[in-house]
Amino acid sequence: MELERYRYNSAVEAFRDEEYPMLQDSVYLDHAGSTLCSKSLMDAFAKEMTSVLYGNPHSGSSPSQHSSSRIDQVRIRLLDFFRADPEQYDLVFVANATAGVKLVVEGMRSLPEGYVLAYHQACHTSVVGAREEANESICLDDTGVQSWLGGKNPFKPKTCGPPATLFAYSAQSHMDGRRYPLSWTEQLKQCEAQSSSRTLVLLDAASLSATSQLDLSDPRFAADFVVTSLYKIFGFPDLGVLLVRRSAEPVFDRRRYFGGGTVDVVLCGDEQWHAPKSYSLHERLEDGTLPFHSIIAADMAISTHQRLFGSMDRISAHTAYLSRELCRGLHSLRHANGSPVCHIYSDIPDDAAPVEAGPVVCFNLRDSRGLWLGLGEFEKLAILRKMHVRTGGVCSPAALASALELQPWELKRNLSAGIRCGEDSGRFTNKPTGIIRASLGAMNTQSDVSRFLAFVQEFFVEETLRVPAQATPTLKSRFLDNASEMQVKSITVYPIKSCSGFTIPPGVCWEVRPEGLAWDREWCLVHRGSGQALSQKRYPLMALLQPLLLLNENVLRVRYRGSTPKGQPTQVDISLSNNPSDFDVGFRQTSSRVCGENISAQSYLSEEINNFFSESLGVPCMLARFPAGGRGASSRLSKARLQKHQKTEKPPSGQPSPFPGVPSPPESDSEQQVQPGKILLSNESPILMISASSVKMLNQAITESGAPAVEESAFRANVVIEAVPGQCSPPPYSEDSWRRIRIGSHGFKLLGACQRCQMVCVDQTTGERKQEPFVTLAKTRRLNGKVFFGTHMRHEQLDQSAGSVALRPMIQVGDVVVVDDQEEEEEDGVREQENAEGTTLNMD
Ligand SMILES: *Cc1c(COP(=O)(O)O)cnc(C)c1O
């Protein structure tokens, strides 16, 4: 056992770099979703495809005949791979497991009395969907199935013409790895004998067969239909199979649709008639041209898989061992106060009572106070550290709702709230809305498991006890004393959302508008295919698009700082005028999505402009403008709000400091928000401000960990403030507690801390993705699972009588910054509506 395990692991370690070079430093634990293809397989396929002439199988030519005979051969080989006797089973090629389910549904619904469906709770969404064609359907948990097997039919008896019954279940849950007994089918067939209607069983083997032997020769095996996906087993080809027990073939006799290749004769005259092919079931069900290249690849896939990994039983033993290690490892992680870090939904391995389970571990993370970690926050870090796992609902609706104890109304509420910027688990009730799933496959090794455990340990285990905050001197006196020593260090606007910034030169006064600094985020690039506004998070090269505001020329000039093919323009000029009739520029109203929000913007028709951006980024896109003053979908509202940790109404009362070592105000539960103001295309607020002193503090932590310091530009702030040279700096992160500041003679209201994502890791000079500063931010500035840096603000008219100066407020570099107020009640605060609680990311 021990030796075999060692052998397998070292064999994989020896060939992994060679066979799976794309894995490099990644830890890939997402096999239940799909596996990866090996280099050997792709090489063998490429060789075959370029050396043998294969034709479309529906003809008499020899290349065509060649394809046909290969297909027949692969069909037999696959039946053999699943140990299915060709006398008893036929194998139908389908696009994926889902297509196999749909084909079964097509057959069932064409039965004279239709069908009723009972599906087990662990079913995949693709199987649950089969209920929509059924006369009646029911979801059964284990007890429900047991009671049915005990003779209690879950459906009400029908008086006339009883429909057929379809029972669908998973051989192995793709959510938590639990396995369900093959004997269910057998037992059900025995019950059927006493019933007047026919019961058929659909077994979903997509998860089970990925890492273990699907064995149709097992005497207990009695399912009528079995679906699975080949890509989950071999990585390639993207194909599924439907295995049909010969005795169940008549289910398809009344299938209505027919496609090319499935019929012998079709009459289209007065008499509309066709003769289905009669020889075999697969001939009648495989509509149109078979994916013959893929089918031929399946042959090579089996050979390569066997050569690399040996048998499915070996894979099964290996992955089961790894998953036990992973599950035990996660289970044993504890915070300093002894509370568990992981809540595991899969069965915890127990040597005393071993259960057979698939290599899938499904869990959620909690902090030391027992609060759930948002999946989004987990994902950001996992992406940075190249830990690839699945998160969310994982297509397992019934089992998920049951594991998380989610009620239908909660699911609906999550849906209506979740359309913003991804999910945010526990927004309402501190209940998770999804799970983290790590699943193991043939090419995983022990080191993948250790690396994943180390990752969870690094970011999610609180290793020191939180110390209660020291009695802080009154915040007011401390910060306000320093306040007069601060000034504006720099001002930056980002005319095109997510592109580089335009730095306002010293000595230039810049206008502050209600919706933000003049010309900030008034344009965006919209993907031609999806209509989404492009973001640096996905397209980091946007950082190389450098805008220049040439106000005297009335032009926004954009240069691309990256490399461009010869002859391609490196810059483009866009008129600043907002009146299309003034210039020869056509606009079209287009709908787009910014951060999950539907907006209506004016997109440019100019090919010169759109081509410039598309070619620079290598993404089909167009420029769109979103000028101020729009209404409805042409306007947006600020979503920034004070975060819990910024509330100062309540005294510290021994609350632990959220950010150890950094002065920070105590928590409060009350959620208040100022009246939302208008914004353009920034993600959530008019102006983003950061403090140089906080950047310095963060850089200290970053350099201590051995990484290079980051530039201030990474945070894409509009306003950076600093200590007046020679004066002492404001305490780092003191801006978290400010409520109002003055810049020069203008008042600003601070709206709340800015939540960050891994986009701060895009190097703004090179467009490269790095790990910092997000990794260190996540360790030092994470609160309630979210990472904060910088603060949102908006201009606030302080003195109505101040005349024209106040009407057109201007700020410039060197303006004195004074903290006016840091802990008063929000006088214009409105109780926040639940749905208005936007998930906050950074400004782009
Ligand atoms: C992956 C999976 C499916 C869906 O397979 P597709 O090939 O995407 O259609 C269905 N059921 C289970 C159990 C799965 O794991």
PDB file of N, CA and C in Angstrom, residues 693-753:
ATOM      1  N   SER A 693       1.458  58.278   4.098  1.00  0.00           N
ATOM      2  CA  SER A 693       1.922  57.671   5.331  1.00  0.00           C
ATOM      3  C   SER A 693       1.443  56.222   5.448  1.00  0.00           C
ATOM      4  N   SER A 694       0.244  55.949   4.960  1.00  0.00           N
ATOM      5  CA  SER A 694      -0.263  54.574   4.975  1.00  0.00           C
ATOM      6  C   SER A 694       0.481  53.711   3.957  1.00  0.00           C
ATOM      7  N   VAL A 695       0.784  54.300   2.792  1.00  0.00           N
ATOM      8  CA  VAL A 695       1.528  53.553   1.774  1.00  0.00           C
ATOM      9  C   VAL A 695       2.895  53.170   2.338  1.00  0.00           C
ATOM     10  N   LYS A 696       3.489  54.126   3.094  1.00  0.00           N
ATOM     11  CA  LYS A 696       4.811  53.870   3.669  1.00  0.00           C
ATOM     12  C   LYS A 696       4.743  52.717   4.676  1.00  0.00           C
ATOM     13  N   MET A 697       3.730  52.768   5.493  1.00  0.00           N
ATOM     14  CA  MET A 697       3.541  51.716   6.492  1.00  0.00           C
ATOM     15  C   MET A 697       3.367  50.356   5.817  1.00  0.00           C
ATOM     16  N   LEU A 698       2.575  50.354   4.769  1.00  0.00           N
ATOM     17  CA  LEU A 698       2.336  49.101   4.053  1.00  0.00           C
ATOM     18  C   LEU A 698       3.632  48.614   3.408  1.00  0.00           C
ATOM     19  N   ASN A 699       4.371  49.542   2.802  1.00  0.00           N
ATOM     20  CA  ASN A 699       5.623  49.159   2.150  1.00  0.00           C
ATOM     21  C   ASN A 699       6.638  48.606   3.137  1.00  0.00           C
ATOM     22  N   GLN A 700       6.583  49.130   4.351  1.00  0.00           N
ATOM     23  CA  GLN A 700       7.470  48.600   5.378  1.00  0.00           C
ATOM     24  C   GLN A 700       7.182  47.103   5.578  1.00  0.00           C
ATOM     25  N   ALA A 701       5.890  46.792   5.676  1.00  0.00           N
ATOM     26  CA  ALA A 701       5.508  45.386   5.873  1.00  0.00           C
ATOM     27  C   ALA A 701       5.864  44.551   4.655  1.00  0.00           C
ATOM     28  N   ILE A 702       5.689  45.148   3.468  1.00  0.00           N
ATOM     29  CA  ILE A 702       5.990  44.398   2.238  1.00  0.00           C
ATOM     30  C   ILE A 702       7.487  44.095   2.157  1.00  0.00           C
ATOM     31  N   THR A 703       8.317  45.094   2.433  1.00  0.00           N
ATOM     32  CA  THR A 703       9.756  44.872   2.308  1.00  0.00           C
ATOM     33  C   THR A 703      10.264  43.930   3.401  1.00  0.00           C
ATOM     34  N   GLU A 704       9.629  43.988   4.562  1.00  0.00           N
ATOM     35  CA  GLU A 704      10.020  43.039   5.609  1.00  0.00           C
ATOM     36  C   GLU A 704       9.799  41.594   5.162  1.00  0.00           C
ATOM     37  N   SER A 705       8.772  41.387   4.323  1.00  0.00           N
ATOM     38  CA  SER A 705       8.504  40.024   3.867  1.00  0.00           C
ATOM     39  C   SER A 705       9.414  39.639   2.707  1.00  0.00           C
ATOM     40  N   GLY A 706      10.280  40.583   2.298  1.00  0.00           N
ATOM     41  CA  GLY A 706      11.253  40.251   1.257  1.00  0.00           C
ATOM     42  C   GLY A 706      10.856  40.687  -0.143  1.00  0.00           C
ATOM     43  N   ALA A 707       9.662  41.247  -0.295  1.00  0.00           N
ATOM     44  CA  ALA A 707       9.227  41.681  -1.625  1.00  0.00           C
ATOM     45  C   ALA A 707       9.583  43.159  -1.815  1.00  0.00           C
ATOM     46  N   PRO A 708       9.703  43.583  -3.084  1.00  0.00           N
ATOM     47  CA  PRO A 708      10.000  44.997  -3.314  1.00  0.00           C
ATOM     48  C   PRO A 708       8.801  45.894  -2.984  1.00  0.00           C
ATOM     49  N   ALA A 709       9.094  47.117  -2.559  1.00  0.00           N
ATOM     50  CA  ALA A 709       8.034  48.078  -2.234  1.00  0.00           C
ATOM     51  C   ALA A 709       7.202  48.371  -3.479  1.00  0.00           C
ATOM     52  N   VAL A 710       5.949  48.785  -3.267  1.00  0.00           N
ATOM     53  CA  VAL A 710       5.098  49.109  -4.417  1.00  0.00           C
ATOM     54  C   VAL A 710       4.986  50.624  -4.573  1.00  0.00           C
ATOM     55  N   GLU A 711       4.627  51.038  -5.773  1.00  0.00           N
ATOM     56  CA  GLU A 711       4.453  52.459  -6.061  1.00  0.00           C
ATOM     57  C   GLU A 711       3.080  52.909  -5.554  1.00  0.00           C
ATOM     58  N   GLU A 712       2.999  54.200  -5.237  1.00  0.00           N
ATOM     59  CA  GLU A 712       1.692  54.755  -4.863  1.00  0.00           C
ATOM     60  C   GLU A 712       0.675  54.582  -5.987  1.00  0.00           C
ATOM     61  N   SER A 713       1.187  54.599  -7.234  1.00  0.00           N
ATOM     62  CA  SER A 713       0.282  54.540  -8.382  1.00  0.00           C
ATOM     63  C   SER A 713      -0.548  53.257  -8.397  1.00  0.00           C
ATOM     64  N   ALA A 714      -0.062  52.219  -7.703  1.00  0.00           N
ATOM     65  CA  ALA A 714      -0.797  50.944  -7.696  1.00  0.00           C
ATOM     66  C   ALA A 714      -2.211  51.122  -7.170  1.00  0.00           C
ATOM     67  N   PHE A 715      -2.404  52.120  -6.307  1.00  0.00           N
ATOM     68  CA  PHE A 715      -3.706  52.274  -5.650  1.00  0.00           C
ATOM     69  C   PHE A 715      -4.677  53.133  -6.445  1.00  0.00           C
ATOM     70  N   ARG A 716      -4.169  53.712  -7.525  1.00  0.00           N
ATOM     71  CA  ARG A 716      -5.006  54.470  -8.449  1.00  0.00           C
ATOM     72  C   ARG A 716      -5.915  55.476  -7.733  1.00  0.00           C
ATOM     73  N   ALA A 717      -5.271  56.236  -6.848  1.00  0.00           N
ATOM     74  CA  ALA A 717      -6.022  57.254  -6.114  1.00  0.00           C
ATOM     75  C   ALA A 717      -6.147  58.514  -6.955  1.00  0.00           C
ATOM     76  N   ASN A 718      -7.127  59.347  -6.636  1.00  0.00           N
ATOM     77  CA  ASN A 718      -7.237  60.665  -7.243  1.00  0.00           C
ATOM     78  C   ASN A 718      -6.395  61.676  -6.481  1.00  0.00           C
ATOM     79  N   VAL A 719      -6.399  61.519  -5.170  1.00  0.00           N
ATOM     80  CA  VAL A 719      -5.690  62.486  -4.341  1.00  0.00           C
ATOM     81  C   VAL A 719      -4.792  61.725  -3.369  1.00  0.00           C
ATOM     82  N   VAL A 720      -3.498  62.078  -3.356  1.00  0.00           N
ATOM     83  CA  VAL A 720      -2.593  61.508  -2.362  1.00  0.00           C
ATOM     84  C   VAL A 720      -2.230  62.630  -1.395  1.00  0.00           C
ATOM     85  N   ILE A 721      -2.367  62.355  -0.104  1.00  0.00           N
ATOM     86  CA  ILE A 721      -1.977  63.383   0.851  1.00  0.00           C
ATOM     87  C   ILE A 721      -0.729  62.926   1.602  1.00  0.00           C
ATOM     88  N   GLU A 722       0.023  63.902   2.089  1.00  0.00           N
ATOM     89  CA  GLU A 722       1.281  63.589   2.778  1.00  0.00           C
ATOM     90  C   GLU A 722       1.507  64.638   3.851  1.00  0.00           C
ATOM     91  N   ALA A 723       2.505  64.383   4.695  1.00  0.00           N
ATOM     92  CA  ALA A 723       2.884  65.378   5.689  1.00  0.00           C
ATOM     93  C   ALA A 723       3.609  66.508   4.966  1.00  0.00           C
ATOM     94  N   VAL A 724       3.416  67.721   5.432  1.00  0.00           N
ATOM     95  CA  VAL A 724       4.204  68.834   4.906  1.00  0.00           C
ATOM     96  C   VAL A 724       5.670  68.516   5.209  1.00  0.00           C
ATOM     97  N   PRO A 725       6.551  68.637   4.205  1.00  0.00           N
ATOM     98  CA  PRO A 725       7.945  68.245   4.428  1.00  0.00           C
ATOM     99  C   PRO A 725       8.500  68.859   5.711  1.00  0.00           C
ATOM    100  N   GLY A 726       9.181  68.037   6.468  1.00  0.00           N
ATOM    101  CA  GLY A 726       9.770  68.510   7.714  1.00  0.00           C
ATOM    102  C   GLY A 726       8.861  68.350   8.916  1.00  0.00           C
ATOM    103  N   GLN A 727       7.582  68.077   8.649  1.00  0.00           N
ATOM    104  CA  GLN A 727       6.647  67.904   9.759  1.00  0.00           C
ATOM    105  C   GLN A 727       6.430  66.407  10.006  1.00  0.00           C
ATOM    106  N   CYS A 728       5.880  66.095  11.154  1.00  0.00           N
ATOM    107  CA  CYS A 728       5.677  64.671  11.401  1.00  0.00           C
ATOM    108  C   CYS A 728       4.426  64.185  10.668  1.00  0.00           C
ATOM    109  N   SER A 729       4.482  62.927  10.251  1.00  0.00           N
ATOM    110  CA  SER A 729       3.420  62.360   9.417  1.00  0.00           C
ATOM    111  C   SER A 729       2.175  62.067  10.229  1.00  0.00           C
ATOM    112  N   PRO A 730       1.025  62.098   9.588  1.00  0.00           N
ATOM    113  CA  PRO A 730      -0.178  61.634  10.281  1.00  0.00           C
ATOM    114  C   PRO A 730      -0.021  60.126  10.522  1.00  0.00           C
ATOM    115  N   PRO A 731      -0.594  59.606  11.597  1.00  0.00           N
ATOM    116  CA  PRO A 731      -0.467  58.168  11.827  1.00  0.00           C
ATOM    117  C   PRO A 731      -1.010  57.412  10.621  1.00  0.00           C
ATOM    118  N   PRO A 732      -0.328  56.335  10.231  1.00  0.00           N
ATOM    119  CA  PRO A 732      -0.826  55.568   9.092  1.00  0.00           C
ATOM    120  C   PRO A 732      -2.258  55.122   9.351  1.00  0.00           C
ATOM    121  N   TYR A 733      -3.041  55.131   8.336  1.00  0.00           N
ATOM    122  CA  TYR A 733      -4.441  54.663   8.380  1.00  0.00           C
ATOM    123  C   TYR A 733      -5.349  55.521   9.254  1.00  0.00           C
ATOM    124  N   SER A 734      -4.837  56.690   9.701  1.00  0.00           N
ATOM    125  CA  SER A 734      -5.736  57.530  10.479  1.00  0.00           C
ATOM    126  C   SER A 734      -6.885  58.032   9.607  1.00  0.00           C
ATOM    127  N   GLU A 735      -6.672  58.030   8.274  1.00  0.00           N
ATOM    128  CA  GLU A 735      -7.747  58.487   7.386  1.00  0.00           C
ATOM    129  C   GLU A 735      -9.014  57.628   7.525  1.00  0.00           C
ATOM    130  N   ASP A 736      -8.850  56.405   8.031  1.00  0.00           N
ATOM    131  CA  ASP A 736     -10.021  55.551   8.252  1.00  0.00           C
ATOM    132  C   ASP A 736     -11.043  56.205   9.188  1.00  0.00           C
ATOM    133  N   SER A 737     -10.524  57.034  10.091  1.00  0.00           N
ATOM    134  CA  SER A 737     -11.433  57.570  11.104  1.00  0.00           C
ATOM    135  C   SER A 737     -11.893  58.991  10.796  1.00  0.00           C
ATOM    136  N   TRP A 738     -11.367  59.567   9.725  1.00  0.00           N
ATOM    137  CA  TRP A 738     -11.801  60.927   9.403  1.00  0.00           C
ATOM    138  C   TRP A 738     -13.192  60.912   8.813  1.00  0.00           C
ATOM    139  N   ARG A 739     -13.946  61.951   9.088  1.00  0.00           N
ATOM    140  CA  ARG A 739     -15.285  62.044   8.512  1.00  0.00           C
ATOM    141  C   ARG A 739     -15.392  63.216   7.546  1.00  0.00           C
ATOM    142  N   ARG A 740     -14.650  64.283   7.841  1.00  0.00           N
ATOM    143  CA  ARG A 740     -14.669  65.449   6.952  1.00  0.00           C
ATOM    144  C   ARG A 740     -13.263  66.015   6.899  1.00  0.00           C
ATOM    145  N   ILE A 741     -12.847  66.424   5.719  1.00  0.00           N
ATOM    146  CA  ILE A 741     -11.574  67.135   5.649  1.00  0.00           C
ATOM    147  C   ILE A 741     -11.766  68.386   4.813  1.00  0.00           C
ATOM    148  N   ARG A 742     -10.793  69.273   4.918  1.00  0.00           N
ATOM    149  CA  ARG A 742     -10.754  70.445   4.058  1.00  0.00           C
ATOM    150  C   ARG A 742      -9.482  70.381   3.238  1.00  0.00           C
ATOM    151  N   ILE A 743      -9.615  70.615   1.942  1.00  0.00           N
ATOM    152  CA  ILE A 743      -8.430  70.732   1.092  1.00  0.00           C
ATOM    153  C   ILE A 743      -8.457  72.160   0.595  1.00  0.00           C
ATOM    154  N   GLY A 744      -7.435  72.935   0.953  1.00  0.00           N
ATOM    155  CA  GLY A 744      -7.504  74.372   0.702  1.00  0.00           C
ATOM    156  C   GLY A 744      -8.716  74.910   1.439  1.00  0.00           C
ATOM    157  N   SER A 745      -9.617  75.525   0.708  1.00  0.00           N
ATOM    158  CA  SER A 745     -10.790  76.074   1.391  1.00  0.00           C
ATOM    159  C   SER A 745     -12.033  75.235   1.117  1.00  0.00           C
ATOM    160  N   HIS A 746     -11.845  74.039   0.570  1.00  0.00           N
ATOM    161  CA  HIS A 746     -13.011  73.241   0.190  1.00  0.00           C
ATOM    162  C   HIS A 746     -13.239  72.050   1.096  1.00  0.00           C
ATOM    163  N   GLY A 747     -14.485  71.822   1.367  1.00  0.00           N
ATOM    164  CA  GLY A 747     -14.838  70.739   2.276  1.00  0.00           C
ATOM    165  C   GLY A 747     -15.098  69.438   1.516  1.00  0.00           C
ATOM    166  N   PHE A 748     -14.698  68.327   2.113  1.00  0.00           N
ATOM    167  CA  PHE A 748     -14.961  67.010   1.527  1.00  0.00           C
ATOM    168  C   PHE A 748     -15.520  66.096   2.597  1.00  0.00           C
ATOM    169  N   LYS A 749     -16.476  65.324   2.198  1.00  0.00           N
ATOM    170  CA  LYS A 749     -17.040  64.358   3.122  1.00  0.00           C
ATOM    171  C   LYS A 749     -16.447  62.994   2.802  1.00  0.00           C
ATOM    172  N   LEU A 750     -15.954  62.313   3.809  1.00  0.00           N
ATOM    173  CA  LEU A 750     -15.381  60.989   3.590  1.00  0.00           C
ATOM    174  C   LEU A 750     -16.489  59.953   3.668  1.00  0.00           C
ATOM    175  N   LEU A 751     -16.520  59.067   2.673  1.00  0.00           N
ATOM    176  CA  LEU A 751     -17.680  58.192   2.511  1.00  0.00           C
ATOM    177  C   LEU A 751     -17.451  56.775   2.990  1.00  0.00           C
ATOM    178  N   GLY A 752     -16.199  56.435   3.249  1.00  0.00           N
ATOM    179  CA  GLY A 752     -15.954  55.061   3.710  1.00  0.00           C
ATOM    180  C   GLY A 752     -14.686  54.503   3.101  1.00  0.00           C
ATOM    181  N   ALA A 753     -14.162  53.460   3.715  1.00  0.00           N
ATOM    182  CA  ALA A 753     -12.922  52.853   3.257  1.00  0.00           C
ATOM    183  C   ALA A 753     -13.142  52.158   1.924  1.00  0.00           C
TER     184      ALA A 753
END
